[in-house]
Coordinates of C-alpha atoms and ligand atoms in Angstrom, one line a residue:
X1 CA 46.7 126.1 114.9
X2 CA 50.4 125.9 115.1
X3 CA 51.9 125.7 118.6
X4 CA 55.0 127.8 119.4
X5 CA 58.1 125.8 119.3
X6 CA 59.1 124.8 122.8
X7 CA 62.8 125.5 123.6
X8 CA 63.8 121.9 124.6
X9 CA 66.7 121.7 126.9
X10 CA 69.3 120.3 124.6
X11 CA 69.9 116.7 125.5
X12 CA 73.2 117.0 123.8
X13 CA 75.1 119.2 126.2
X14 CA 78.7 118.1 125.9
X15 CA 79.6 119.4 122.5
X16 CA 81.9 122.3 121.8
X17 CA 82.6 124.1 118.6
X18 CA 84.8 121.8 116.6
X19 CA 88.3 122.7 115.3
X20 CA 89.0 123.8 111.7
X21 CA 90.9 120.7 110.5
X22 CA 89.9 120.0 106.9
X23 CA 88.2 116.7 107.7
X24 CA 85.8 118.1 110.2
X25 CA 82.5 118.7 108.5
X26 CA 84.1 117.6 105.2
X27 CA 82.2 115.7 102.6
X28 CA 84.1 112.8 101.0
X29 CA 83.1 111.1 97.8
X30 CA 83.5 107.3 97.8
X31 CA 84.8 105.9 94.5
X32 CA 84.5 102.2 94.0
X33 CA 87.2 101.9 91.3
X34 CA 85.8 98.8 89.4
X35 CA 82.6 100.8 88.6
X36 CA 83.7 104.4 88.2
X37 CA 85.2 104.8 84.7
X38 CA 86.9 102.4 82.4
X39 CA 89.7 104.1 80.4
X40 CA 91.0 101.0 78.5
X41 CA 87.9 99.2 77.3
X42 CA 88.3 96.0 79.4
X43 CA 84.9 96.5 81.1
X44 CA 86.4 97.3 84.5
X45 CA 87.0 100.8 85.9
X46 CA 90.6 101.9 86.5
X47 CA 92.8 104.6 87.9
X48 CA 93.2 106.5 84.7
X49 CA 89.4 106.5 84.4
X50 CA 89.2 108.2 87.8
X51 CA 91.8 110.8 86.8
X52 CA 89.7 111.5 83.6
X53 CA 86.7 112.3 85.8
X54 CA 88.3 114.4 88.5
X55 CA 86.8 117.7 87.2
X56 CA 83.5 116.0 87.6
X57 CA 84.4 115.0 91.2
X58 CA 85.6 118.5 92.0
X59 CA 82.4 120.0 90.5
X60 CA 80.4 118.2 93.2
X61 CA 81.8 120.5 95.9
X62 CA 83.3 117.6 97.9
X63 CA 86.5 117.9 99.9
X64 CA 88.1 114.7 99.0
X65 CA 87.8 111.1 97.9
X66 CA 87.6 107.8 99.7
X67 CA 88.9 105.3 97.2
X68 CA 88.1 101.6 97.8
X69 CA 91.0 99.1 97.2
X70 CA 92.9 99.1 94.0
X71 CA 95.8 96.9 95.2
X72 CA 97.1 93.6 93.7
X73 CA 94.4 91.1 94.4
X74 CA 92.9 87.9 93.2
X75 CA 89.6 89.7 93.5
X76 CA 87.8 87.1 95.6
X77 CA 86.2 90.0 97.5
X78 CA 86.8 92.6 94.7
X79 CA 90.0 94.0 96.2
X80 CA 89.3 93.6 99.9
X81 CA 91.6 90.5 99.6
X82 CA 95.0 92.1 99.1
X83 CA 97.9 90.1 97.8
X84 CA 100.4 93.0 97.7
X85 CA 99.7 96.1 99.8
X86 CA 102.1 98.2 97.8
X87 CA 101.2 96.9 94.3
X88 CA 98.5 98.2 92.0
X89 CA 96.4 95.5 90.5
X90 CA 97.0 95.5 86.7
X91 CA 93.2 95.8 86.0
X92 CA 93.4 99.2 87.7
X93 CA 96.6 100.3 86.1
X94 CA 100.2 101.0 87.3
X95 CA 101.9 102.8 90.1
X96 CA 102.6 105.6 87.6
X97 CA 98.8 105.9 87.0
X98 CA 98.3 106.1 90.8
X99 CA 100.9 108.8 91.2
X100 CA 99.3 110.8 88.4
X101 CA 95.9 110.4 90.0
X102 CA 97.2 111.6 93.4
X103 CA 98.9 114.6 91.7
X104 CA 95.8 115.5 89.8
X105 CA 93.6 115.3 92.9
X106 CA 95.9 117.5 94.8
X107 CA 96.0 120.0 91.9
X108 CA 92.3 120.3 92.3
X109 CA 92.4 120.7 96.1
X110 CA 90.9 117.2 96.6
X111 CA 92.3 115.0 99.4
X112 CA 92.7 111.3 98.9
X113 CA 91.8 108.8 101.6
X114 CA 92.6 105.2 100.6
X115 CA 91.3 101.9 102.1
X116 CA 93.7 100.0 104.2
X117 CA 92.7 96.4 104.9
X118 CA 94.3 95.4 108.2
X119 CA 92.3 92.5 109.4
X120 CA 93.1 90.1 106.6
X121 CA 95.1 89.6 103.5
X122 CA 94.5 87.4 100.5
X123 CA 95.3 83.7 100.8
X124 CA 97.6 84.4 97.8
X125 CA 99.7 87.0 99.7
X126 CA 103.3 85.7 100.1
X127 CA 102.9 86.1 103.8
X128 CA 100.1 83.6 104.0
X129 CA 101.8 81.3 101.5
X130 CA 104.8 81.2 103.8
X131 CA 102.6 80.9 107.0
X132 CA 100.7 77.9 105.8
X133 CA 103.9 76.0 104.8
X134 CA 104.5 74.7 108.3
X135 CA 104.5 75.7 112.0
X136 CA 108.2 76.8 111.9
X137 CA 108.2 79.0 108.8
X138 CA 109.2 82.6 109.1
X139 CA 105.6 83.9 109.0
X140 CA 104.1 80.9 110.9
X141 CA 102.5 83.2 113.5
X142 CA 101.5 86.0 111.1
X143 CA 98.0 84.6 110.8
X144 CA 95.6 83.0 113.3
X145 CA 96.1 79.3 113.5
X146 CA 94.6 76.8 116.0
X147 CA 94.5 73.1 116.5
X148 CA 91.3 71.2 115.8
X149 CA 89.2 70.0 118.8
X150 CA 89.7 66.4 119.7
X151 CA 86.8 65.4 117.4
X152 CA 88.4 67.3 114.4
X153 CA 85.9 70.1 114.5
X154 CA 86.9 73.8 114.5
X155 CA 88.5 75.4 117.6
X156 CA 85.4 77.3 118.6
X157 CA 82.0 78.6 117.5
X158 CA 83.2 81.8 115.7
X159 CA 81.3 82.5 112.4
X160 CA 82.3 84.2 109.2
X161 CA 80.4 87.4 108.4
X162 CA 79.8 85.9 104.9
X163 CA 78.4 82.6 106.3
X164 CA 79.6 79.3 107.8
X165 CA 82.4 78.7 110.3
X166 CA 85.2 81.3 110.5
X167 CA 87.7 78.4 110.5
X168 CA 89.1 76.6 107.5
X169 CA 91.2 73.4 107.9
X170 CA 94.6 73.5 106.2
X171 CA 95.9 69.9 105.6
X172 CA 99.5 71.2 105.2
X173 CA 99.7 72.6 108.7
X174 CA 97.2 70.2 110.2
X175 CA 95.5 73.2 111.7
X176 CA 92.6 75.5 111.2
X177 CA 93.1 79.2 110.1
X178 CA 90.8 81.9 111.0
X179 CA 88.9 84.0 108.5
X180 CA 86.1 86.4 109.5
X181 CA 85.2 87.0 105.8
X182 CA 85.8 84.6 102.9
X183 CA 88.2 81.7 103.3
X184 CA 90.3 83.5 100.7
X185 CA 90.8 86.3 103.3
X186 CA 92.8 84.8 106.2
X187 CA 92.9 87.0 109.3
X188 CA 96.3 88.5 110.1
X189 CA 97.5 88.0 113.6
X190 CA 97.7 91.6 114.7
X191 CA 98.8 90.5 118.2
X192 CA 102.1 89.7 116.5
X193 CA 104.5 92.8 116.8
X194 CA 106.1 92.1 113.4
X195 CA 102.7 92.2 111.7
X196 CA 101.9 95.5 113.4
X197 CA 105.2 96.9 112.2
X198 CA 104.7 95.7 108.7
X199 CA 101.2 97.2 108.5
X200 CA 102.5 100.5 109.9
X201 CA 105.4 100.5 107.3
X202 CA 102.8 99.9 104.6
X203 CA 100.8 103.0 105.8
X204 CA 104.0 105.0 105.9
X205 CA 104.8 104.0 102.3
X206 CA 101.5 105.3 101.1
X207 CA 101.7 108.5 103.1
X208 CA 105.1 109.1 101.5
X209 CA 103.5 108.7 98.1
X210 CA 101.1 111.5 99.0
X211 CA 97.9 110.0 100.2
X212 CA 96.0 112.0 102.9
X213 CA 94.8 109.3 105.0
X214 CA 93.1 105.9 105.4
X215 CA 89.7 104.4 105.7
X216 CA 90.6 101.5 108.0
X217 CA 88.6 98.5 106.9
X218 CA 86.7 96.3 109.4
X219 CA 88.6 97.7 112.4
X220 CA 86.9 96.0 115.3
X221 CA 87.5 92.6 113.6
X222 CA 91.3 93.1 113.9
X223 CA 92.1 91.5 117.2
X224 CA 90.5 88.3 118.6
X225 CA 90.5 86.8 122.1
X226 CA 93.8 85.2 122.8
X227 CA 92.1 82.2 124.5
X228 CA 89.7 81.7 121.6
X229 CA 86.7 81.5 123.9
X230 CA 83.3 80.7 122.4
X231 CA 81.0 83.7 121.6
X232 CA 77.8 83.6 123.7
X233 CA 74.4 83.1 122.0
X234 CA 72.4 86.2 121.2
X235 CA 68.8 85.5 121.8
X236 CA 66.5 86.6 119.1
X237 CA 64.4 89.6 120.1
X238 CA 61.2 91.0 118.7
X239 CA 62.0 93.5 115.9
X240 CA 65.2 91.9 115.0
X241 CA 63.6 91.4 111.6
X242 CA 65.6 90.2 108.6
X243 CA 69.0 90.5 110.1
X244 CA 68.6 87.5 112.5
X245 CA 68.1 85.2 109.5
X246 CA 71.8 85.4 109.3
X247 CA 73.5 83.1 111.9
X248 CA 76.2 85.7 112.4
X249 CA 73.8 88.0 114.2
X250 CA 72.7 85.1 116.5
X251 CA 75.9 85.5 118.6
X252 CA 77.2 88.3 120.7
X253 CA 80.6 89.1 119.3
X254 CA 82.3 89.2 122.6
X255 CA 85.5 87.3 121.8
X256 CA 86.0 87.3 118.1
X257 CA 86.2 91.1 117.8
X258 CA 86.7 94.4 119.6
X259 CA 89.4 93.4 122.0
X260 CA 91.2 96.0 124.2
X261 CA 94.6 95.2 122.7
X262 CA 93.5 97.2 119.6
X263 CA 93.9 100.5 121.4
X264 CA 97.7 100.7 121.6
X265 CA 97.9 99.6 117.9
X266 CA 95.5 102.5 116.9
X267 CA 97.6 104.9 118.9
X268 CA 100.7 103.8 116.9
X269 CA 98.7 104.5 113.7
X270 CA 97.8 108.0 114.9
X271 CA 101.3 108.8 116.0
X272 CA 102.6 107.8 112.5
X273 CA 100.0 110.0 110.7
X274 CA 100.7 112.9 113.0
X275 CA 104.1 113.1 111.3
X276 CA 102.3 114.1 108.1
X277 CA 100.3 117.2 107.5
X278 CA 96.5 117.1 107.4
X279 CA 96.0 113.4 107.6
X280 CA 92.7 111.7 108.2
X281 CA 92.1 108.3 109.8
X282 CA 88.6 107.1 109.5
X283 CA 87.7 103.8 111.1
X284 CA 85.1 101.4 109.8
X285 CA 83.3 100.3 113.0
X286 CA 80.4 97.9 113.1
X287 CA 80.0 95.8 116.2
X288 CA 77.7 94.9 119.1
X289 CA 78.3 98.4 120.6
X290 CA 79.0 100.5 117.6
X291 CA 78.5 103.9 119.3
X292 CA 80.7 103.0 122.3
X293 CA 83.4 101.5 120.1
X294 CA 83.4 104.4 117.7
X295 CA 83.8 106.8 120.6
X296 CA 86.6 104.7 122.1
X297 CA 88.5 104.5 118.8
X298 CA 88.2 108.2 118.1
X299 CA 88.2 110.1 121.4
X300 CA 91.1 112.4 122.0
X301 CA 94.3 113.4 120.2
X302 CA 96.0 110.0 120.4
X303 CA 93.2 108.1 118.7
X304 CA 91.8 108.1 115.2
X305 CA 90.3 111.3 113.8
X306 CA 86.8 109.9 113.1
X307 CA 84.8 106.7 112.4
X308 CA 82.4 105.7 109.8
X309 CA 79.0 105.2 111.4
X310 CA 76.7 102.4 110.1
X311 CA 73.5 103.7 111.9
X312 CA 72.1 105.3 108.8
X313 CA 72.8 102.4 106.5
X314 CA 69.9 100.4 107.9
X315 CA 66.3 99.9 106.8
X316 CA 65.1 102.0 109.7
X317 CA 63.8 105.3 108.4
X318 CA 62.1 107.6 110.9
X319 CA 62.8 110.9 112.4
X320 CA 62.8 109.3 115.9
X321 CA 65.5 106.8 114.8
X322 CA 67.7 109.3 113.1
X323 CA 67.5 111.7 116.0
X324 CA 68.2 108.9 118.5
X325 CA 71.3 107.7 116.6
X326 CA 72.9 111.2 116.5
X327 CA 71.9 112.0 120.1
X328 CA 73.4 108.7 121.3
X329 CA 76.7 109.7 119.8
X330 CA 76.8 113.0 121.6
X331 CA 75.1 112.0 124.8
X332 CA 78.3 111.6 126.8
X333 CA 81.3 113.8 127.3
X334 CA 84.0 113.1 124.7
X335 CA 85.9 114.6 121.8
X336 CA 85.0 112.0 119.2
X337 CA 83.8 113.0 115.8
X338 CA 81.4 110.9 113.7
X339 CA 81.2 110.4 110.0
X340 CA 77.8 109.7 108.5
X341 CA 76.8 107.9 105.3
X342 CA 73.5 106.8 103.7
X343 CA 75.0 104.5 101.0
X344 CA 78.2 102.6 100.2
X345 CA 79.4 99.6 98.2
X346 CA 78.1 97.2 100.8
X347 CA 74.5 98.5 101.3
X348 CA 71.3 98.9 99.3
X349 CA 71.3 102.3 97.7
X350 CA 69.3 104.7 99.9
X351 CA 67.1 105.9 97.0
X352 CA 65.6 102.4 97.1
X353 CA 66.1 101.4 100.7
X354 CA 64.2 104.4 102.1
X355 CA 61.8 104.9 99.2
X356 CA 58.4 105.7 100.5
X357 CA 55.9 103.1 99.2
X358 CA 58.8 101.5 97.3
X359 CA 58.8 104.5 94.9
X360 CA 62.2 106.2 94.6
X361 CA 61.6 110.0 94.5
X362 CA 64.2 112.6 93.5
X363 CA 62.7 115.0 95.9
X364 CA 63.6 112.6 98.7
X365 CA 67.1 111.9 97.5
X366 CA 67.8 115.7 97.3
X367 CA 66.4 116.1 100.9
X368 CA 68.5 113.2 102.1
X369 CA 71.8 114.6 100.8
X370 CA 71.0 117.9 102.4
X371 CA 70.1 116.2 105.7
X372 CA 73.1 114.0 105.7
X373 CA 75.5 116.8 105.1
X374 CA 73.8 119.1 107.7
X375 CA 74.4 116.7 110.6
X376 CA 77.2 117.4 113.0
X377 CA 80.1 115.3 111.7
X378 CA 81.8 114.5 108.4
X379 CA 79.8 112.8 105.6
X380 CA 80.5 110.3 102.9
X381 CA 78.6 110.3 99.6
X382 CA 78.8 107.1 97.5
X383 CA 79.4 107.4 93.7
X384 CA 76.0 107.7 92.0
X385 CA 74.3 109.0 95.1
X386 CA 74.6 112.5 93.6
X387 CA 72.6 111.2 90.6
X388 CA 69.9 109.6 92.8
X389 CA 70.8 106.1 91.5
X390 CA 68.6 103.3 92.7
X391 CA 69.5 99.8 93.7
X392 CA 69.9 97.7 90.5
X393 CA 68.4 94.3 90.2
X394 CA 71.0 91.9 88.9
X395 CA 69.8 88.6 87.5
X396 CA 71.2 85.5 89.3
X397 CA 73.4 84.5 86.3
X398 CA 75.1 87.9 86.2
X399 CA 75.8 88.1 90.0
X400 CA 79.4 88.6 91.0
X401 CA 79.5 89.3 94.7
X402 CA 80.6 86.3 96.9
X403 CA 79.6 88.0 100.2
X404 CA 76.1 87.6 101.4
X405 CA 75.4 91.4 101.9
X406 CA 72.4 92.8 103.5
X407 CA 69.9 91.6 100.9
X408 CA 70.8 88.0 100.8
X409 CA 71.4 88.4 97.0
X410 CA 74.8 90.0 97.4
X411 CA 76.0 93.6 97.0
X412 CA 76.1 93.9 93.2
X413 CA 73.0 96.0 93.1
X414 CA 74.8 99.0 94.6
X415 CA 78.0 98.3 92.6
X416 CA 76.9 98.7 89.0
X417 CA 78.9 101.1 86.8
X418 CA 78.4 104.9 86.9
X419 CA 76.2 106.1 84.0
X420 CA 78.1 109.0 82.4
X421 CA 76.2 109.5 79.1
X422 CA 72.9 107.7 78.4
X423 CA 73.4 108.1 74.6
X424 CA 76.6 106.0 74.6
X425 CA 77.2 102.3 74.9
X426 CA 77.2 101.1 78.5
X427 CA 76.1 104.7 79.4
X428 CA 79.7 105.8 78.6
X429 CA 81.3 103.7 81.4
X430 CA 83.2 101.4 79.1
X431 CA 83.9 100.9 75.4
X432 CA 83.8 97.1 75.9
X433 CA 80.8 95.1 74.8
X434 CA 79.7 95.1 78.4
X435 CA 80.9 96.1 81.9
X436 CA 81.8 93.6 84.6
X437 CA 78.2 94.4 85.8
X438 CA 75.6 95.8 83.5
X439 CA 74.4 99.4 83.6
X440 CA 70.7 99.2 84.3
X441 CA 68.5 100.9 81.7
X442 CA 66.9 103.1 84.4
X443 CA 70.4 104.3 85.4
X444 CA 71.3 105.3 81.8
X445 CA 68.3 107.6 81.9
X446 CA 69.8 109.3 85.0
X447 CA 73.3 109.7 83.5
X448 CA 75.6 112.5 84.6
X449 CA 75.6 114.2 81.2
X450 CA 71.9 114.7 81.0
X451 CA 71.6 115.8 84.6
X452 CA 74.4 118.2 84.0
X453 CA 72.2 120.1 81.6
X454 CA 69.1 120.2 83.8
X455 CA 69.2 123.0 86.5
X456 CA 66.7 121.1 88.6
X457 CA 68.5 117.8 88.5
X458 CA 69.7 115.8 91.6
X459 CA 73.3 116.4 90.3
X460 CA 73.0 120.1 90.2
X461 CA 71.1 120.1 93.5
X462 CA 74.1 118.3 95.1
X463 CA 76.6 120.7 93.6
X464 CA 74.8 123.8 94.8
X465 CA 74.0 122.4 98.2
X466 CA 77.5 121.3 98.9
X467 CA 79.0 124.6 97.8
X468 CA 76.4 126.6 99.8
X469 CA 77.0 124.6 103.1
X470 CA 80.7 125.6 103.0
X471 CA 79.7 129.1 103.6
X472 CA 78.0 128.2 106.8
X473 CA 80.5 127.5 109.6
X474 CA 77.6 126.3 111.8
X475 CA 77.0 123.4 109.3
X476 CA 80.7 122.5 109.3
X477 CA 81.7 122.8 112.9
X478 CA 78.7 123.8 115.0
X479 CA 77.0 122.0 117.8
X480 CA 73.7 120.2 117.1
X481 CA 70.6 120.2 119.2
X482 CA 67.4 118.5 118.0
X483 CA 64.0 120.1 118.3
X484 CA 60.6 118.5 118.6
X485 CA 58.7 119.4 115.5
X486 CA 56.6 116.6 114.0
X487 CA 56.9 112.8 113.9
X488 CA 57.9 113.0 110.2
X489 CA 60.4 115.8 110.5
X490 CA 64.0 115.8 111.6
X491 CA 64.7 119.3 113.0
X492 CA 67.7 120.7 114.7
X493 CA 69.8 123.7 115.2
X494 CA 73.5 124.0 114.4
X495 CA 75.4 126.7 116.2
X496 CA 78.9 128.3 116.2
X497 CA 80.0 131.6 117.6
X498 CA 78.2 134.1 115.4
X499 CA 75.9 131.8 113.5
X500 CA 72.8 129.7 114.5
X501 CA 70.9 127.8 111.9
X502 CA 67.6 126.0 112.1
X503 CA 67.3 123.0 109.7
X504 CA 64.2 120.9 109.1
X505 CA 63.6 118.0 106.8
X506 CA 60.3 116.3 106.0
X507 CA 61.0 112.5 105.7
X508 CA 57.5 111.8 104.4
X509 CA 55.6 112.1 101.1
X510 CA 52.9 114.3 102.7
X511 CA 52.9 118.0 103.6
X512 CA 53.7 118.9 107.2
X513 CA 53.6 122.2 109.0
X514 CA 55.9 122.9 111.8
X515 CA 56.4 125.8 114.1
X516 CA 59.3 128.3 113.6
X517 CA 60.8 130.1 116.5
X518 CA 60.8 133.9 116.2
X519 CA 63.9 135.5 114.8
X520 CA 64.8 133.2 112.0
X521 CA 65.5 134.6 108.5
X522 CA 64.8 132.1 105.7
X523 CA 67.9 131.1 103.8
X524 CA 68.3 129.6 100.3
X525 CA 65.7 126.8 100.0
X526 CA 67.6 124.9 97.3
X527 CA 64.3 124.0 95.7
X528 CA 63.3 122.0 98.8
X529 CA 60.2 124.1 98.6
X530 CA 59.5 125.1 102.2
X531 CA 57.0 128.0 102.6
X532 CA 57.1 130.2 105.7
X533 CA 54.2 132.0 107.1
X534 CA 54.6 133.9 110.3
X535 CA 55.9 131.5 112.9
X536 CA 55.4 128.4 110.9
X537 CA 57.0 126.5 108.0
X538 CA 55.1 124.4 105.6
X539 CA 57.3 121.5 104.3
X540 CA 55.9 119.8 101.2
X541 CA 56.6 116.1 100.5
X542 CA 60.4 115.6 101.3
X543 CA 60.8 119.3 101.7
X544 CA 63.5 121.1 103.7
X545 CA 64.0 124.4 105.4
X546 CA 67.1 126.4 106.5
X547 CA 66.8 129.6 108.6
X548 CA 69.4 131.7 110.2
X549 CA 68.9 133.5 113.5
X550 CA 68.9 137.1 112.5
Ligands
BGC1 C1 84.2 96.1 103.2 C2 83.6 95.0 102.5 C3 84.5 93.8 102.6 C4 84.8 93.5 104.0 C5 86.0 92.6 104.1 C6 84.1 95.6 104.7 O1 83.8 96.3 105.6 O2 83.6 97.4 103.1 O3 83.3 95.4 101.1 O4 83.8 92.7 102.0 O5 85.2 94.6 104.7 O6 87.1 93.2 103.8

């Protein structure tokens, strides 16, 4: 027997209907340019390749693109080590290609949000070359330098995210420089006013070229403790699992990141972008207190518009966890706006990461796209997620990624090239003999071209779903309140003036029946196969349901 759904007092009581700015409730499509489309046959994706595929991007029903770095770079961290913030790396094309790409995106009504890497530059950037010359050079204080301890060891215990000490000794200056990522990525000293001005001028230069905003890389990393105090140890706790194998997670990052001096700098960024129409600033935030920091960085009209939340990029997959993460965000009174993602260029693809019994299932990847983009917030879909791509296994001799990543084997598995046409060489990604990473055979079978012709494909599901959700203001701007349904089901209502929707998603590979409050009219099921009977809904494996209060 099915129990009537109890009207739970909404734990989330502080939300209001959101404004109609384009980025609220928007879906952005993340393009990793090396792996999207190669137009010149060198095995690496490029800007012209992106332009060629813009009709495809538009067909997905997304509102815009987040484009990972394409700037001049020695590619030690594949573009996250910038040697010229205003230059296009020749492997990606020219400034003219970039202008053309921006124009073509705008013609199609797509916004463009580009990455801005503020925390560090490349060690080949002229600023760093000058800074490391000596202690009196013009840019001497543009990076974070410190003397060795009396015994020659590094100034403190800070660690690099990618492993080892975050300090590298430079014999020229006789000092250590600080790098939270690779040693080829020295940290800029954002405490220095000239550095702040230069970074703001860079942002202005790109805004003047027509970009619609920035994804601000590694934001909490940007300012360190001025006294360079040691981080405290973080005792291992039960359930820490895999992550604690990495020494970086054995410290509380009290002093190496998330310092209060960041706030005035972020306000300057916001003030700059407010001079342009319809800009979006999205922070990448990942620290010891991600929710608090996210809210702090994005609360109110002087701060950033939104922040990219890491909560759903983990191995944890349960309705209780998903609910807790969203509820935590909205549990206090604030104006902040989250952005959710299930996959990106740093994480194991969700089709594999959350696969039940290690078996990726297209019913699940469909349900996940629907669930992600039904949450209150904006959402990011990573290239290939619309095809249901799985994490690729890259043999050790073909690995490229220098960063440790969440798997311990690097991040290449989520960065393999887009499969466009399974019948072509390299699945249509490049005319070269091979891409910079191989296209796995299982991906060639999931290529966009074949999915395009299949009405039941993941690709066509994504297209229909994203178009459909745009017709429902409640999904774009509404409040969210979770409902108790079943331990395998994420269920919530979304509400704006005049529209209340009930959304339910079965995370499991078994059938689940949940109660349905009276008065809901069943909406398009998108093939998620829910069946209603009286006051109950049967959700098959990975099924989903949408109802509207009549
Ligand atoms: C980017 C990574 C990069 C790191 C350092 C991150 O948050 O997403 O790909 O390695 O910043 O720039």
